[in-house]
Tab-separated table of C-alpha atoms in Angstrom:
chain	number	residue	atom	x	y	z
T	257	UNK	CA	65.114	28.439	-41.531
T	258	UNK	CA	63.382	30.816	-43.851
T	259	UNK	CA	60.035	32.019	-42.655
T	260	UNK	CA	57.136	30.972	-44.840
T	261	UNK	CA	54.874	33.820	-46.048
T	262	UNK	CA	52.897	35.137	-43.126
T	263	UNK	CA	49.125	34.832	-43.420
T	264	UNK	CA	48.708	38.558	-42.870
T	265	UNK	CA	51.295	39.255	-45.590
T	266	UNK	CA	49.495	36.964	-48.032
T	267	UNK	CA	46.277	38.610	-47.011
T	268	UNK	CA	47.601	42.048	-47.937
T	269	UNK	CA	49.158	40.772	-51.152
T	270	UNK	CA	46.042	39.007	-52.383
T	271	UNK	CA	43.814	41.885	-51.459
T	272	UNK	CA	45.890	44.377	-53.443
T	273	UNK	CA	46.347	41.923	-56.327
T	274	UNK	CA	42.643	41.322	-56.734
T	275	UNK	CA	41.802	44.943	-56.084
T	276	UNK	CA	43.937	45.889	-59.084
T	277	UNK	CA	42.584	43.223	-61.427
T	278	UNK	CA	38.992	42.639	-60.279
T	279	UNK	CA	38.053	45.753	-58.287
T	280	UNK	CA	36.186	43.517	-55.856
T	281	UNK	CA	34.055	45.623	-53.472
T	282	UNK	CA	35.041	43.452	-50.498
T	283	UNK	CA	38.657	44.605	-50.826
T	284	UNK	CA	37.862	48.137	-49.748
T	285	UNK	CA	38.273	48.945	-46.093
T	286	UNK	CA	36.287	51.736	-44.445
T	287	UNK	CA	38.166	54.251	-42.289
T	288	UNK	CA	38.839	52.601	-38.911
T	289	UNK	CA	41.582	52.184	-36.300
T	290	UNK	CA	44.700	50.353	-37.392
T	291	UNK	CA	44.073	46.683	-38.264
T	292	UNK	CA	40.373	46.790	-37.316
T	293	UNK	CA	39.187	46.243	-40.881
T	294	UNK	CA	41.403	43.146	-41.015
T	295	UNK	CA	39.362	41.706	-38.155
T	296	UNK	CA	35.968	42.270	-39.752
T	297	UNK	CA	34.110	39.794	-41.922
T	298	UNK	CA	33.762	40.822	-45.566
T	299	UNK	CA	30.283	39.280	-45.667
T	300	UNK	CA	28.586	40.859	-42.647
T	301	UNK	CA	31.132	43.662	-41.914
T	302	UNK	CA	31.120	42.670	-38.227
T	303	UNK	CA	34.009	41.312	-36.173
T	304	UNK	CA	34.695	37.690	-37.013
T	305	UNK	CA	32.716	35.196	-34.962
T	306	UNK	CA	34.340	31.755	-35.012
T	307	UNK	CA	36.545	32.744	-37.951
T	308	UNK	CA	37.420	29.953	-40.336
T	309	UNK	CA	40.410	30.151	-42.653
T	310	UNK	CA	40.248	29.397	-46.375
T	311	UNK	CA	43.001	28.146	-48.680
T	312	UNK	CA	43.701	31.739	-49.738
T	313	UNK	CA	44.310	32.692	-46.032
T	314	UNK	CA	41.228	34.936	-45.957
T	315	UNK	CA	38.698	34.445	-43.162
T	316	UNK	CA	34.953	34.589	-42.769
T	317	UNK	CA	32.476	33.848	-40.017
T	318	UNK	CA	31.698	30.174	-39.615
T	319	UNK	CA	27.986	30.969	-39.851
T	320	UNK	CA	28.379	32.087	-43.490
T	321	UNK	CA	29.926	28.850	-44.733
T	322	UNK	CA	26.586	27.098	-45.285
T	323	UNK	CA	25.087	29.989	-47.270
T	324	UNK	CA	28.188	30.572	-49.443
T	325	UNK	CA	29.179	26.976	-50.149
T	326	UNK	CA	28.220	25.172	-53.333
T	327	UNK	CA	28.357	21.490	-52.680
T	328	UNK	CA	31.824	20.605	-51.419
T	329	UNK	CA	33.392	23.958	-52.370
T	330	UNK	CA	33.174	27.560	-51.267
T	331	UNK	CA	34.389	30.658	-53.115
T	332	UNK	CA	36.216	33.283	-51.092
T	333	UNK	CA	34.105	36.451	-50.840
T	334	UNK	CA	37.305	38.527	-51.163
T	335	UNK	CA	39.335	36.982	-53.988
T	336	UNK	CA	36.947	34.285	-55.341
T	337	UNK	CA	39.538	31.527	-54.871
T	338	UNK	CA	37.808	28.192	-54.341
T	339	UNK	CA	38.310	26.147	-51.162
T	340	UNK	CA	37.342	22.488	-50.931
T	341	UNK	CA	35.406	21.692	-47.764
T	342	UNK	CA	36.294	18.709	-45.580
T	343	UNK	CA	34.168	15.592	-45.723
T	344	UNK	CA	32.066	16.701	-42.748
T	345	UNK	CA	31.652	20.172	-44.312
T	346	UNK	CA	33.167	21.944	-41.302
T	347	UNK	CA	36.188	24.211	-41.651
T	348	UNK	CA	38.660	24.547	-38.805
T	349	UNK	CA	38.042	27.571	-36.596
T	350	UNK	CA	41.150	29.761	-36.348
T	351	UNK	CA	41.440	30.017	-32.574
T	352	UNK	CA	44.360	32.459	-32.745
T	353	UNK	CA	42.328	34.883	-34.860
T	354	UNK	CA	39.447	34.565	-32.411
T	355	UNK	CA	41.754	35.379	-29.478
T	356	UNK	CA	43.137	38.398	-31.321
T	357	UNK	CA	39.625	39.688	-31.967
T	358	UNK	CA	38.662	39.257	-28.316
T	359	UNK	CA	41.846	41.045	-27.261
T	360	UNK	CA	41.204	43.848	-29.747
T	361	UNK	CA	37.687	44.373	-28.455
T	362	UNK	CA	38.965	44.349	-24.858
T	363	UNK	CA	41.710	46.786	-25.709
T	364	UNK	CA	39.282	49.128	-27.470
T	365	UNK	CA	37.155	49.227	-24.309
T	366	UNK	CA	40.118	49.982	-22.026
T	367	UNK	CA	40.411	53.479	-20.422
T	368	UNK	CA	42.080	56.015	-22.750
T	369	UNK	CA	44.940	56.583	-20.303
T	370	UNK	CA	45.827	52.867	-20.368
T	371	UNK	CA	45.613	52.581	-16.565
T	372	UNK	CA	45.110	49.244	-14.823
T	373	UNK	CA	42.601	48.348	-12.197
T	374	UNK	CA	43.857	47.763	-8.619
T	375	UNK	CA	43.398	44.005	-9.006
T	376	UNK	CA	45.862	43.987	-11.927
T	377	UNK	CA	48.546	45.900	-9.998
T	378	UNK	CA	49.806	42.749	-8.229
T	379	UNK	CA	53.228	41.180	-8.441
T	380	UNK	CA	53.349	38.534	-11.186
T	381	UNK	CA	53.918	34.895	-10.292
T	382	UNK	CA	56.463	32.625	-11.979
T	383	UNK	CA	54.940	30.855	-14.942
T	384	UNK	CA	56.810	27.611	-14.172
T	385	UNK	CA	56.540	26.954	-10.455
T	386	UNK	CA	53.522	29.243	-9.995
T	387	UNK	CA	54.705	29.920	-6.435
T	388	UNK	CA	57.510	32.426	-6.362
T	389	UNK	CA	57.349	36.038	-7.487
T	390	UNK	CA	58.555	36.460	-11.049
T	391	UNK	CA	61.654	38.599	-11.457
T	392	UNK	CA	62.717	37.729	-15.009
T	393	UNK	CA	61.041	37.707	-18.390
T	394	UNK	CA	61.758	35.599	-21.502
T	395	UNK	CA	61.564	37.656	-24.697
T	396	UNK	CA	60.858	34.665	-26.951
T	397	UNK	CA	58.343	32.943	-24.692
T	398	UNK	CA	56.739	36.229	-23.693
T	399	UNK	CA	56.481	34.814	-20.161
T	400	UNK	CA	57.714	35.651	-16.654
T	401	UNK	CA	59.660	33.377	-14.328
T	402	UNK	CA	61.590	33.395	-11.083
T	403	UNK	CA	65.360	33.233	-10.776
T	404	UNK	CA	65.364	29.588	-9.681
T	405	UNK	CA	63.243	28.350	-12.614
T	406	UNK	CA	65.414	30.298	-14.985
T	407	UNK	CA	68.495	28.443	-13.780
T	408	UNK	CA	66.946	24.993	-13.518
T	409	UNK	CA	64.412	24.840	-16.343
T	410	UNK	CA	64.774	27.739	-18.756
T	411	UNK	CA	68.469	27.342	-19.541
T	412	UNK	CA	68.332	23.900	-21.202
T	413	UNK	CA	67.112	22.409	-24.485
T	414	UNK	CA	65.247	24.679	-26.841
T	415	UNK	CA	65.171	27.436	-24.187
T	416	UNK	CA	68.958	27.628	-24.099
T	417	UNK	CA	69.175	30.341	-26.786
T	418	UNK	CA	66.316	32.469	-25.389
T	419	UNK	CA	66.937	35.977	-24.180
T	420	UNK	CA	65.902	36.498	-20.547
T	421	UNK	CA	65.835	40.019	-19.094
T	422	UNK	CA	64.828	41.630	-15.843
T	423	UNK	CA	61.115	42.025	-15.457
T	424	UNK	CA	61.486	45.774	-14.954
T	425	UNK	CA	63.796	46.291	-17.933
T	426	UNK	CA	62.854	47.933	-21.183
T	427	UNK	CA	62.023	44.546	-22.625
T	428	UNK	CA	58.978	44.161	-20.370
T	429	UNK	CA	55.632	44.776	-22.011
T	430	UNK	CA	53.850	45.485	-18.746
T	431	UNK	CA	50.767	43.996	-17.232
T	432	UNK	CA	48.505	45.742	-19.706
T	433	UNK	CA	49.638	43.634	-22.669
T	434	UNK	CA	46.189	42.397	-23.607
T	435	UNK	CA	47.410	40.235	-26.478
T	436	UNK	CA	50.199	38.624	-24.433
T	437	UNK	CA	47.778	37.558	-21.692
T	438	UNK	CA	45.354	35.976	-24.142
T	439	UNK	CA	47.762	34.140	-26.441
T	440	UNK	CA	47.489	30.808	-24.555
T	441	UNK	CA	47.687	27.425	-26.259
T	442	UNK	CA	44.328	25.711	-26.665
T	443	UNK	CA	45.855	22.264	-25.950
T	444	UNK	CA	48.162	23.321	-23.119
T	445	UNK	CA	46.347	25.866	-20.968
T	446	UNK	CA	49.470	26.948	-19.064
T	447	UNK	CA	51.609	27.577	-22.149
T	448	UNK	CA	51.753	30.764	-24.188
T	449	UNK	CA	51.922	30.824	-27.988
T	450	UNK	CA	55.539	31.932	-28.006
T	451	UNK	CA	56.679	30.131	-31.189
T	452	UNK	CA	55.604	30.110	-34.815
T	453	UNK	CA	55.327	26.854	-36.761
T	454	UNK	CA	56.620	27.484	-40.287
T	455	UNK	CA	55.059	24.282	-41.636
T	456	UNK	CA	51.552	24.990	-40.342
T	457	UNK	CA	51.877	28.780	-40.458
T	458	UNK	CA	50.380	29.348	-37.037
T	459	UNK	CA	51.536	30.329	-33.523
T	460	UNK	CA	52.243	27.394	-31.187
T	461	UNK	CA	53.505	26.809	-27.665
T	462	UNK	CA	56.787	25.068	-26.708
T	463	UNK	CA	55.021	21.860	-25.648
T	464	UNK	CA	53.367	21.561	-29.072
T	465	UNK	CA	56.834	21.666	-30.627
T	466	UNK	CA	58.375	19.158	-28.192
T	467	UNK	CA	55.619	16.647	-27.551
T	468	UNK	CA	52.520	17.817	-29.429
T	469	UNK	CA	51.214	17.736	-32.985
T	470	UNK	CA	53.929	20.138	-34.216
T	471	UNK	CA	56.835	17.943	-33.123
T	472	UNK	CA	59.618	17.972	-35.723
T	473	UNK	CA	58.159	20.976	-37.597
T	474	UNK	CA	60.245	23.928	-38.625
T	475	UNK	CA	59.761	26.703	-36.065
T	476	UNK	CA	61.063	30.056	-34.865
T	477	UNK	CA	60.323	32.402	-31.964
T	478	UNK	CA	57.186	34.439	-32.398
T	479	UNK	CA	59.097	37.738	-32.228
T	480	UNK	CA	61.428	36.628	-34.980
T	481	UNK	CA	58.495	35.444	-37.097
T	482	UNK	CA	56.789	38.792	-36.567
T	483	UNK	CA	59.950	40.654	-37.524
T	484	UNK	CA	60.347	38.583	-40.678
T	485	UNK	CA	56.682	39.048	-41.511
T	486	UNK	CA	56.951	42.808	-41.061
T	487	UNK	CA	59.991	42.856	-43.316
T	488	UNK	CA	58.084	40.906	-45.957
T	489	UNK	CA	55.049	43.158	-45.597
T	490	UNK	CA	57.245	46.259	-45.865
T	491	UNK	CA	58.684	44.968	-49.128
T	492	UNK	CA	55.208	44.282	-50.506
T	493	UNK	CA	54.071	47.698	-49.308
T	494	UNK	CA	56.924	49.402	-51.149
T	495	UNK	CA	56.263	47.327	-54.241
T	496	UNK	CA	52.598	48.252	-54.210
T	497	UNK	CA	53.438	51.903	-53.609
T	498	UNK	CA	55.486	51.801	-56.786
T	499	UNK	CA	52.616	49.959	-58.453
T	500	UNK	CA	50.200	52.669	-57.339
T	501	UNK	CA	52.605	55.394	-58.486
T	502	UNK	CA	52.841	53.752	-61.902
T	503	UNK	CA	49.041	53.581	-62.073
T	504	UNK	CA	48.757	57.258	-61.099
T	505	UNK	CA	51.304	58.243	-63.747
T	506	UNK	CA	49.321	56.254	-66.299
T	507	UNK	CA	46.124	57.957	-65.159
T	508	UNK	CA	47.787	61.358	-65.579
T	509	UNK	CA	48.803	60.440	-69.117
T	510	UNK	CA	45.352	59.056	-69.856
T	511	UNK	CA	43.741	62.258	-68.609
T	512	UNK	CA	46.038	64.228	-70.883
T	513	UNK	CA	45.149	61.990	-73.821
T	514	UNK	CA	41.469	62.345	-72.917
T	515	UNK	CA	41.808	66.126	-73.163
T	516	UNK	CA	43.648	65.794	-76.461
T	517	UNK	CA	40.902	63.492	-77.763
T	518	UNK	CA	38.269	66.013	-76.734
T	519	UNK	CA	40.125	68.893	-78.415
T	520	UNK	CA	40.901	66.778	-81.476
T	521	UNK	CA	37.264	65.727	-81.860
T	522	UNK	CA	36.146	69.342	-81.597
T	523	UNK	CA	38.724	70.402	-84.186
T	524	UNK	CA	37.637	67.550	-86.441
T	525	UNK	CA	33.972	68.540	-86.185
T	526	UNK	CA	34.882	72.145	-86.935
T	527	UNK	CA	36.885	70.983	-89.939
T	528	UNK	CA	34.016	68.822	-91.210
T	529	UNK	CA	31.544	71.689	-90.831
T	530	UNK	CA	33.929	74.109	-92.524
T	531	UNK	CA	34.558	71.804	-95.494
T	532	UNK	CA	30.880	70.993	-95.951
T	533	UNK	CA	29.972	74.678	-95.684
T	534	UNK	CA	32.402	75.342	-98.513
T	535	UNK	CA	30.821	72.532	-100.502
T	536	UNK	CA	27.367	73.979	-99.908
T	537	UNK	CA	28.601	77.406	-101.022
T	538	UNK	CA	30.220	75.893	-104.101
T	539	UNK	CA	27.046	73.968	-104.980
T	540	UNK	CA	24.928	77.087	-104.559
T	541	UNK	CA	27.285	79.084	-106.771
T	542	UNK	CA	27.295	76.329	-109.341
T	543	UNK	CA	23.492	76.193	-109.246
T	544	UNK	CA	23.258	79.861	-110.199
T	545	UNK	CA	25.804	79.347	-112.997
T	546	UNK	CA	23.917	76.385	-114.437
T	547	UNK	CA	20.590	78.204	-114.205
T	548	UNK	CA	22.135	81.144	-116.051
T	549	UNK	CA	23.395	78.784	-118.763
T	550	UNK	CA	19.964	77.191	-118.994
T	551	UNK	CA	18.315	80.587	-119.385
T	552	UNK	CA	20.847	81.546	-122.067
T	553	UNK	CA	20.266	78.286	-123.924
T	554	UNK	CA	16.505	78.835	-123.812
T	555	UNK	CA	16.868	82.397	-125.110
T	556	UNK	CA	19.047	81.297	-128.010
T	557	UNK	CA	16.578	78.586	-128.961
T	558	UNK	CA	13.736	81.076	-128.836
T	559	UNK	CA	15.603	83.629	-131.026
T	560	UNK	CA	16.446	81.020	-133.642
T	561	UNK	CA	12.938	79.595	-133.542
T	562	UNK	CA	11.390	83.042	-133.859
T	563	UNK	CA	13.503	83.801	-136.928
T	564	UNK	CA	12.362	80.588	-138.613
T	565	UNK	CA	8.771	81.320	-137.648
T	566	UNK	CA	9.046	84.849	-139.150
T	567	UNK	CA	10.318	83.423	-142.435
T	568	UNK	CA	7.614	80.773	-142.546
T	569	UNK	CA	4.977	83.376	-141.755
T	570	UNK	CA	6.209	85.630	-144.581
T	571	UNK	CA	6.024	82.759	-147.079
T	572	UNK	CA	2.561	81.900	-145.836
T	573	UNK	CA	1.326	85.479	-146.236
T	574	UNK	CA	2.801	85.861	-149.725
T	575	UNK	CA	1.417	82.512	-150.911
T	576	UNK	CA	-2.023	83.143	-149.443
T	577	UNK	CA	-2.174	86.621	-151.065
T	578	UNK	CA	-1.280	85.267	-154.518
T	579	UNK	CA	-3.826	82.479	-154.188
T	580	UNK	CA	-6.468	85.029	-153.244
T	581	UNK	CA	-5.554	87.235	-156.274
T	582	UNK	CA	-5.733	84.217	-158.554
T	583	UNK	CA	-9.170	83.268	-157.240
T	584	UNK	CA	-10.482	86.780	-157.784
T	585	UNK	CA	-9.049	86.912	-161.293
T	586	UNK	CA	-10.673	83.639	-162.198
T	587	UNK	CA	-14.055	85.151	-161.442
T	588	UNK	CA	-13.585	87.847	-164.115
T	589	UNK	CA	-15.806	86.950	-167.142
T	590	UNK	CA	-14.530	89.489	-169.654
T	591	UNK	CA	-11.459	88.264	-171.512
T	592	UNK	CA	-9.816	91.623	-172.045
T	593	UNK	CA	-9.320	92.626	-168.397
T	594	UNK	CA	-8.458	89.013	-167.499
T	595	UNK	CA	-5.635	88.825	-170.041
T	596	UNK	CA	-4.394	92.279	-169.157
T	597	UNK	CA	-3.449	91.273	-165.574
T	598	UNK	CA	-2.825	87.563	-166.068
T	599	UNK	CA	0.862	87.669	-166.949
T	600	UNK	CA	1.976	89.888	-164.047
T	601	UNK	CA	0.092	87.649	-161.610
T	602	UNK	CA	1.626	84.504	-163.048
T	603	UNK	CA	5.092	86.108	-162.838
T	604	UNK	CA	4.519	86.849	-159.148
T	605	UNK	CA	3.228	83.330	-158.528
T	606	UNK	CA	6.188	81.828	-160.386
T	607	UNK	CA	8.639	83.843	-158.274
T	608	UNK	CA	6.869	82.814	-155.050
T	609	UNK	CA	6.810	79.151	-156.017
T	610	UNK	CA	10.507	79.218	-156.882
T	611	UNK	CA	11.460	80.123	-153.316
T	612	UNK	CA	12.290	76.962	-151.218
T	613	UNK	CA	10.306	76.379	-148.055
T	614	UNK	CA	11.961	75.035	-144.841
T	615	UNK	CA	10.184	71.795	-144.098
T	616	UNK	CA	12.159	70.899	-140.905
T	617	UNK	CA	12.408	72.712	-137.612
T	618	UNK	CA	15.913	74.011	-137.104
T	619	UNK	CA	15.654	74.202	-133.301
T	620	UNK	CA	15.414	71.133	-131.027
T	621	UNK	CA	13.050	71.329	-128.087
T	622	UNK	CA	15.216	68.944	-126.044
T	623	UNK	CA	17.464	70.325	-123.324
T	624	UNK	CA	20.535	68.578	-121.958
T	625	UNK	CA	19.942	67.087	-118.483
T	626	UNK	CA	22.271	67.829	-115.600
T	627	UNK	CA	24.513	64.828	-115.005
T	628	UNK	CA	25.545	64.503	-111.348
T	629	UNK	CA	26.576	60.832	-111.241
T	630	UNK	CA	30.282	61.567	-110.889
T	631	UNK	CA	29.661	64.247	-108.280
T	632	UNK	CA	27.361	61.963	-106.264
T	633	UNK	CA	30.047	59.273	-106.277
T	634	UNK	CA	32.596	61.848	-105.192
T	635	UNK	CA	30.370	62.956	-102.310
T	636	UNK	CA	29.831	59.326	-101.346
T	637	UNK	CA	33.591	58.888	-101.079
T	638	UNK	CA	33.962	61.692	-98.543
T	639	UNK	CA	35.912	60.304	-95.593
T	640	UNK	CA	38.178	61.323	-92.760
T	641	UNK	CA	41.911	60.925	-92.924
T	642	UNK	CA	44.407	60.574	-95.744
T	643	UNK	CA	43.454	59.627	-99.309
T	644	UNK	CA	43.139	55.914	-99.886
T	645	UNK	CA	45.282	54.152	-102.497
T	646	UNK	CA	43.463	53.913	-105.849
T	647	UNK	CA	43.376	50.649	-107.878
T	648	UNK	CA	44.875	50.946	-111.354
T	649	UNK	CA	41.556	50.135	-113.077
T	650	UNK	CA	39.728	52.846	-111.164
T	651	UNK	CA	42.400	55.511	-111.490
T	652	UNK	CA	40.410	57.370	-114.139
T	653	UNK	CA	37.247	57.447	-112.042
T	654	UNK	CA	36.895	60.703	-110.099
T	655	UNK	CA	36.989	60.208	-106.333
T	656	UNK	CA	37.021	62.648	-103.428
T	657	UNK	CA	38.691	62.031	-100.082
T	658	UNK	CA	37.802	64.607	-97.490
T	659	UNK	CA	40.693	66.263	-95.729
T	660	UNK	CA	40.229	68.674	-92.861
T	661	UNK	CA	41.892	71.441	-94.818
T	662	UNK	CA	40.196	74.376	-96.435
T	663	UNK	CA	39.181	74.127	-100.077
T	664	UNK	CA	40.558	70.669	-100.933
T	665	UNK	CA	37.214	68.983	-101.504
T	666	UNK	CA	35.728	72.062	-103.142
T	667	UNK	CA	38.594	72.290	-105.639
T	668	UNK	CA	38.333	68.590	-106.480
T	669	UNK	CA	34.572	68.692	-106.933
T	670	UNK	CA	34.764	71.880	-108.993
T	671	UNK	CA	37.334	70.244	-111.276
T	672	UNK	CA	35.015	67.290	-111.864
T	673	UNK	CA	32.067	69.576	-112.520
T	674	UNK	CA	34.045	71.468	-115.124
T	675	UNK	CA	35.161	68.232	-116.794
T	676	UNK	CA	31.710	66.616	-116.988
T	677	UNK	CA	29.436	69.598	-117.531
T	678	UNK	CA	31.250	72.194	-119.671
T	679	UNK	CA	29.966	73.479	-123.024
T	680	UNK	CA	30.042	76.734	-124.976
T	681	UNK	CA	27.418	78.804	-126.766
T	682	UNK	CA	27.534	81.827	-128.999
T	683	UNK	CA	24.964	84.370	-130.015
T	684	UNK	CA	25.461	87.550	-131.895
T	685	UNK	CA	25.257	90.568	-129.706
T	686	UNK	CA	25.836	88.736	-126.396
T	687	UNK	CA	29.510	89.526	-125.816
T	688	UNK	CA	32.880	87.971	-126.395
T	689	UNK	CA	32.366	85.158	-123.895
T	690	UNK	CA	29.983	83.420	-126.278
T	691	UNK	CA	32.198	83.269	-129.372
T	692	UNK	CA	31.933	79.507	-129.995
T	693	UNK	CA	29.209	77.951	-132.122
T	694	UNK	CA	26.289	76.114	-130.562
T	695	UNK	CA	26.881	72.380	-130.803
T	696	UNK	CA	23.187	71.535	-130.405
T	697	UNK	CA	21.819	73.750	-133.262
T	698	UNK	CA	21.788	72.760	-136.915
T	699	UNK	CA	23.459	75.342	-139.116
T	700	UNK	CA	20.930	77.641	-140.858
T	701	UNK	CA	21.269	78.112	-144.573
T	702	UNK	CA	19.042	80.840	-146.109
T	703	UNK	CA	16.880	79.616	-149.003
T	704	UNK	CA	18.219	80.288	-152.472
T	705	UNK	CA	15.877	82.137	-154.838
T	706	UNK	CA	15.444	80.585	-158.249
T	707	UNK	CA	14.712	82.655	-161.241
T	708	UNK	CA	11.592	81.687	-163.135
């Protein structure tokens, strides 16, 4: 028969399974002698006292059941699997686990050299007749017997296939086998737990299999069950070693990616700062250019305005002078001097009146505002990564996508600035770069003199 999963194997499997997925703190085991942490309660961290088994094969002290239970159920403190309590609320105490704990404690208190006290150095008695000195030992039963009982009792029935060796042979475990002395059936005080019931998954004695509550159950010798369990545990151990190796390899890759993320983020920040520094430099340069254009536009307006003001002032002075001469001449009472100078004065007045006067101002006081709507939209579209696809309707609208590459945004923004804010001016005497006419100034036509 195939051995059912050993409780200790399930215990290891579940612990590692939940440790990987839930990181439950109860799954960790502090440094201790081999197997000791398996014998300690995950609630109080002490050795189990009246250990009770749960459906998940984990144990806890019987005293903790009342505090951990919720109604008719209790959640395992190790893996959180729920166990339904019996009607009376009492879980069955695992007597085998209790015996193992007692044996472990006794063994830990034994002298370091493993010596036995004088009272233990006595010849063993046959486990069947309990009278004769034992000379043989059954490997499966883990018991000693005399030659007569071996021939009459231990060579029939289920004992027929057992291996019996001399008590002094290499198969003997010695009198200091603490576990072997304690593994006695709770129902049959003179029988050792030398078999393993596959159906109930617990050690049992031969009488339990023949006449007791385990009659008809699948069974195997305890040594064979232990060997099968160790084989199963070894397979799980190897599987989990591979699992741990895979996790470590993943961690190594993740650490490498973490370093790449750190370096990439730093490079990205440097790229952002570099691009924006270029934008700031471009904006500052453009500011000086626009201020220079504004100053030039103001100067040209002032020159044109001053020329018109000079012409208007000359007309005003000439007109005022003639009016003053006419007023003085009108005060002359003698006709002869009056008539002598009248015609020249009228000729001068006629010539002055024939000259046209500019009634409108040829220079506008309005200045063009700086339009930054397109540039603000372009700055609002700054982003990381590759340029986004543009809809057909918005293809003509200027957009900027920030790339971490030198000059890309600056060139794009400069192109937009040149498209939306360019104009030309000209002014005599200011160089060849101002050859175009001013679009904002009305052309000046000098007044035409009319002959009287």
